[in-house]
Coordinates of C-alpha atoms in Angstrom, one line a residue:
M1158 CA 0.0 0.1 0.0
R1159 CA 1.5 3.6 -0.7
L1160 CA 2.2 5.8 1.9
T1161 CA -0.5 8.2 0.4
E1162 CA -2.8 5.6 0.5
K1163 CA -2.0 5.0 4.5
L1164 CA -2.5 9.0 5.5
F1165 CA -5.7 8.9 3.3
R1166 CA -7.0 5.5 5.5
R1167 CA -5.7 7.1 8.5
I1168 CA -7.6 10.5 7.6
S1169 CA -10.9 8.7 6.9
D1170 CA -10.5 6.3 10.0
E1171 CA -10.3 10.5 12.5
V1172 CA -12.5 12.1 10.8
T1173 CA -15.1 9.5 11.6
K1174 CA -14.1 9.0 14.4
M1175 CA -14.3 12.7 15.6
S1176 CA -17.5 13.5 13.6
S1177 CA -19.3 10.6 15.0
G1178 CA -18.8 12.0 18.6
T1179 CA -16.9 9.2 20.4
K1180 CA -14.8 10.7 23.4
I1181 CA -11.5 11.8 22.4
M1182 CA -8.5 11.4 24.1
N1183 CA -4.8 13.2 24.3
T1184 CA -2.5 10.0 22.8
T1185 CA -0.3 11.9 20.6
C1186 CA 0.9 14.3 22.8
R1187 CA 0.7 11.9 25.9
N1188 CA 4.1 9.6 27.2
C1189 CA 6.8 10.6 24.7
K1190 CA 9.1 13.1 24.2
Y1191 CA 8.2 16.8 23.1
P1192 CA 8.8 17.1 19.3
G1193 CA 12.2 19.6 18.8
S1194 CA 13.3 19.1 22.3
E1195 CA 14.7 16.6 24.6
I1196 CA 12.3 16.9 27.0
D1197 CA 10.2 14.1 28.3
R1198 CA 6.5 14.4 29.2
C1199 CA 5.7 13.1 32.4
H1200 CA 4.0 9.6 32.1
V1201 CA 0.6 9.9 32.5
D1202 CA -2.0 6.9 32.3
D1203 CA -4.8 6.2 30.2
S1204 CA -7.2 6.7 33.6
S1205 CA -5.2 10.0 34.6
V1206 CA -5.9 11.8 31.9
T1207 CA -9.2 13.9 33.1
W1208 CA -8.4 16.6 35.5
S1209 CA -11.2 15.2 37.7
A1210 CA -8.5 12.1 38.0
E1211 CA -6.7 12.1 40.9
Y1212 CA -3.2 12.5 40.2
P1213 CA -1.0 13.9 43.4
D1214 CA 2.3 13.8 42.4
Y1215 CA 1.8 15.3 38.7
K1216 CA 4.1 18.3 38.0
P1217 CA 4.9 18.4 34.5
E1218 CA 7.8 20.8 33.5
L1219 CA 7.0 24.1 32.4
Y1220 CA 8.0 24.9 28.3
D1221 CA 8.1 27.6 26.1
S1222 CA 10.3 26.9 22.7
E1223 CA 12.9 29.2 22.0
R1224 CA 11.7 29.4 18.9
L1225 CA 8.9 31.5 20.3
A1226 CA 11.2 34.4 21.2
G1227 CA 9.8 37.8 19.8
K1228 CA 7.6 36.1 17.0
P1229 CA 5.1 38.4 16.4
W1230 CA 2.7 35.5 16.6
A1231 CA 3.2 34.4 19.4
D1232 CA 1.6 34.8 22.9
P1233 CA 3.7 37.4 25.2
A1234 CA 5.8 34.8 27.8
L1235 CA 3.7 33.9 31.6
G1236 CA 4.5 36.1 34.3
T1237 CA 4.9 38.9 31.4
E1238 CA 2.8 42.3 32.4
E1239 CA 1.0 42.1 28.6
Y1240 CA 0.1 38.1 29.2
R1241 CA -2.0 39.7 32.6
Q1242 CA -3.1 41.5 29.6
I1243 CA -4.7 38.8 27.8
K1244 CA -8.8 37.6 27.9
F1245 CA -9.3 34.0 27.7
N1246 CA -13.3 32.3 26.2
T1247 CA -13.7 35.6 24.3
K1248 CA -12.1 37.6 21.0
D1249 CA -9.3 39.1 22.5
G1250 CA -8.7 42.1 19.8
N1251 CA -8.2 40.0 16.3
V1252 CA -7.3 36.7 18.6
D1253 CA -10.0 33.9 18.7
R1254 CA -9.5 32.7 22.1
T1255 CA -12.4 30.4 22.1
S1256 CA -12.6 26.8 22.0
H1257 CA -15.1 24.5 20.3
L1258 CA -15.7 22.5 22.7
G1259 CA -16.9 25.5 24.5
N1260 CA -15.2 27.4 27.6
Y1261 CA -11.8 26.3 28.8
R1262 CA -11.0 26.2 32.6
I1263 CA -8.4 29.1 33.9
V1264 CA -6.4 27.8 37.0
D1265 CA -4.1 29.8 38.8
G1266 CA -4.3 32.2 36.0
L1267 CA -3.7 29.7 33.5
P1268 CA -5.5 28.0 30.7
R1269 CA -6.6 24.1 31.2
N1270 CA -6.6 22.0 28.3
P1271 CA -10.1 21.0 28.1
I1272 CA -8.8 17.3 27.1
G1273 CA -6.8 17.1 30.2
R1274 CA -3.4 16.3 30.9
T1275 CA -0.7 15.6 28.0
G1276 CA 2.8 15.7 31.0
I1277 CA 3.8 19.2 29.9
G1278 CA 3.0 22.4 30.7
G1279 CA 3.3 25.5 29.1
R1280 CA 3.0 26.2 25.0
G1281 CA 6.1 24.1 23.7
L1282 CA 5.9 25.0 20.2
L1283 CA 2.5 26.5 20.2
G1284 CA 2.6 30.5 20.0
R1285 CA -0.7 31.1 21.9
W1286 CA -2.2 30.4 25.2
G1287 CA -4.8 28.0 25.6
P1288 CA -6.4 27.5 21.4
N1289 CA -4.5 27.4 18.5
H1290 CA -6.5 27.7 15.6
A1291 CA -5.8 25.8 12.6
A1292 CA -7.1 25.1 8.6
D1293 CA -6.6 21.8 6.9
P1294 CA -7.7 21.6 4.0
I1295 CA -8.7 17.9 2.6
V1296 CA -8.1 18.4 -1.3
T1297 CA -8.9 15.5 -3.1
R1298 CA -10.0 14.5 -6.9
W1299 CA -10.9 11.2 -8.9
K1300 CA -8.6 9.8 -11.0
R1301 CA -8.6 10.7 -14.6
D1302 CA -7.7 9.3 -18.0
A1303 CA -6.0 11.6 -21.2
N1304 CA -9.3 11.6 -22.4
G1305 CA -10.6 13.3 -18.6
I1306 CA -13.0 10.3 -17.9
A1307 CA -12.5 9.0 -14.8
M1308 CA -10.4 6.0 -14.0
K1309 CA -11.9 2.6 -12.3
N1310 CA -10.6 -0.3 -10.6
P1311 CA -10.6 -3.6 -13.3
I1312 CA -11.7 -6.0 -10.5
T1313 CA -13.7 -3.6 -7.7
K1314 CA -14.8 -1.4 -11.1
Q1315 CA -14.9 1.8 -8.0
K1316 CA -13.3 5.2 -8.8
Y1317 CA -9.6 5.7 -7.8
L1318 CA -9.9 8.8 -5.7
Q1319 CA -6.3 10.8 -4.9
M1320 CA -5.1 13.1 -2.2
C1321 CA -3.0 15.8 -1.7
A1322 CA -0.4 15.6 0.7
I1323 CA 2.7 17.1 1.6
K1324 CA 5.6 15.4 2.9
R1325 CA 6.8 17.0 6.0
K1326 CA 10.3 18.2 6.4
D1327 CA 10.7 18.0 10.4
C1328 CA 9.4 14.1 10.8
G1329 CA 9.7 13.0 7.4
E1330 CA 5.6 12.0 8.0
W1331 CA 3.2 12.8 4.7
A1332 CA 0.3 15.4 5.8
I1333 CA -2.4 17.1 5.4
P1334 CA -0.9 20.8 3.8
G1335 CA -2.5 23.3 6.4
G1336 CA -1.5 25.9 9.1
M1337 CA -2.6 27.9 11.6
V1338 CA -4.9 31.3 11.5
D1339 CA -4.0 34.1 11.6
P1340 CA -5.5 37.0 13.8
G1341 CA -8.8 38.0 12.2
E1342 CA -8.3 35.6 9.2
Q1343 CA -11.1 33.9 8.1
V1344 CA -10.7 30.5 8.1
T1345 CA -10.9 29.6 3.8
A1346 CA -8.5 32.7 3.6
T1347 CA -5.7 30.1 5.3
L1348 CA -7.1 27.0 3.4
K1349 CA -5.9 28.5 0.6
R1350 CA -3.0 30.5 1.9
E1351 CA -1.8 27.3 3.5
F1352 CA -2.1 24.5 0.1
V1353 CA -0.6 27.4 -2.0
E1354 CA 2.3 27.7 0.7
E1355 CA 2.3 24.1 1.2
A1356 CA 1.5 22.1 -1.6
L1357 CA 1.6 24.4 -4.9
N1358 CA 4.9 27.0 -4.3
S1359 CA 2.9 29.7 -6.0
D1360 CA -0.2 31.3 -6.6
T1361 CA -0.5 31.4 -10.6
R1362 CA -3.8 30.9 -10.6
P1363 CA -5.4 32.9 -8.2
L1364 CA -8.7 33.6 -9.5
E1365 CA -9.0 29.6 -10.1
I1366 CA -8.0 28.6 -6.7
D1367 CA -10.0 31.4 -4.7
I1368 CA -13.5 29.9 -6.7
F1369 CA -11.8 26.6 -5.8
F1370 CA -11.5 27.0 -2.1
Q1371 CA -14.8 29.6 -1.6
L1372 CA -17.4 27.5 -3.4
G1373 CA -15.7 23.8 -3.8
G1374 CA -15.6 22.4 0.1
K1375 CA -17.6 21.0 2.7
E1376 CA -16.6 21.4 6.4
V1377 CA -15.8 17.7 8.0
Y1378 CA -14.7 18.3 11.4
K1379 CA -14.6 20.9 13.4
G1380 CA -13.0 21.1 17.6
Y1381 CA -9.9 19.2 19.0
V1382 CA -7.1 17.7 17.2
D1383 CA -4.7 15.1 19.5
D1384 CA -1.5 16.7 18.1
P1385 CA 1.6 16.2 18.9
R1386 CA 2.7 19.4 20.4
N1387 CA -0.7 19.8 22.6
T1388 CA 0.0 20.5 26.0
D1389 CA -1.7 21.1 29.5
Q1390 CA -1.9 25.0 28.3
S1391 CA -1.9 25.4 24.8

C-alpha cells in the first residue's frame, strides 16, 4: 500500500471517529518526548488524563520553545504584564481565544487543556496560550485518463480517489497541508494560503484557486485535535 493511501485511510478513520461523537483522548501528545526537544513528558495513564482524576504527584515541566521568542505570532511570556492582559474564552482583539468545545477552565491564571493532562506545561512550540486555531484542507479528486474520464479499478469497479498530501521536513511523515489561522483571518483564507504555500509553492492561477476554496469545499470536522505539540496550557 502506498504511503498516501495509508495517510488517506488514517485521516478518514480519524475524521469518522471525531465526527461520530467518540470521546477524544490525548494520545499522541502523551508519554513521549516533546517534539523538537529532549524533554520527556510526565507519564500519564489513560485513567489519569482527565483533570477530575486524582494525581497528586503530577508536576509537569513548564516548557516554552526558544523559537517563540520575539515572534509576532506568539503570545507574551508567562509572568509579564502583557500576559496578564490576555482575555481568555472570548475574542481578544483580533485573536480568537474561544474553543470549539466551549469554555475552558482558567486555573492559577493559566488556561487548561479541556481534554486533560498531556504531561507537559507551558506552550511548547505553539504560539498561543489556550486554543491555537488551525485550518487543514483535504483536497481530493477522481483519477482521470488523458480524455478526462474517471478511471476505475478493473476488479472492484470503483473509481480511484486521489488526495493531495505533503511530506513534512521535520519528521518525514506524510500530512495534510495546513497551518495556523492568523489574527482576524477567515478560515477560507487560511485554507487557500496554506495550500498555496505548502502544496503548490506558487499562486499562478489566483482566480481559479479563489473559486475552488470558496465554492468547492465541505467542512468535515471542527474541534479539538490530538496534536503532538499540545500541552496542558496550549
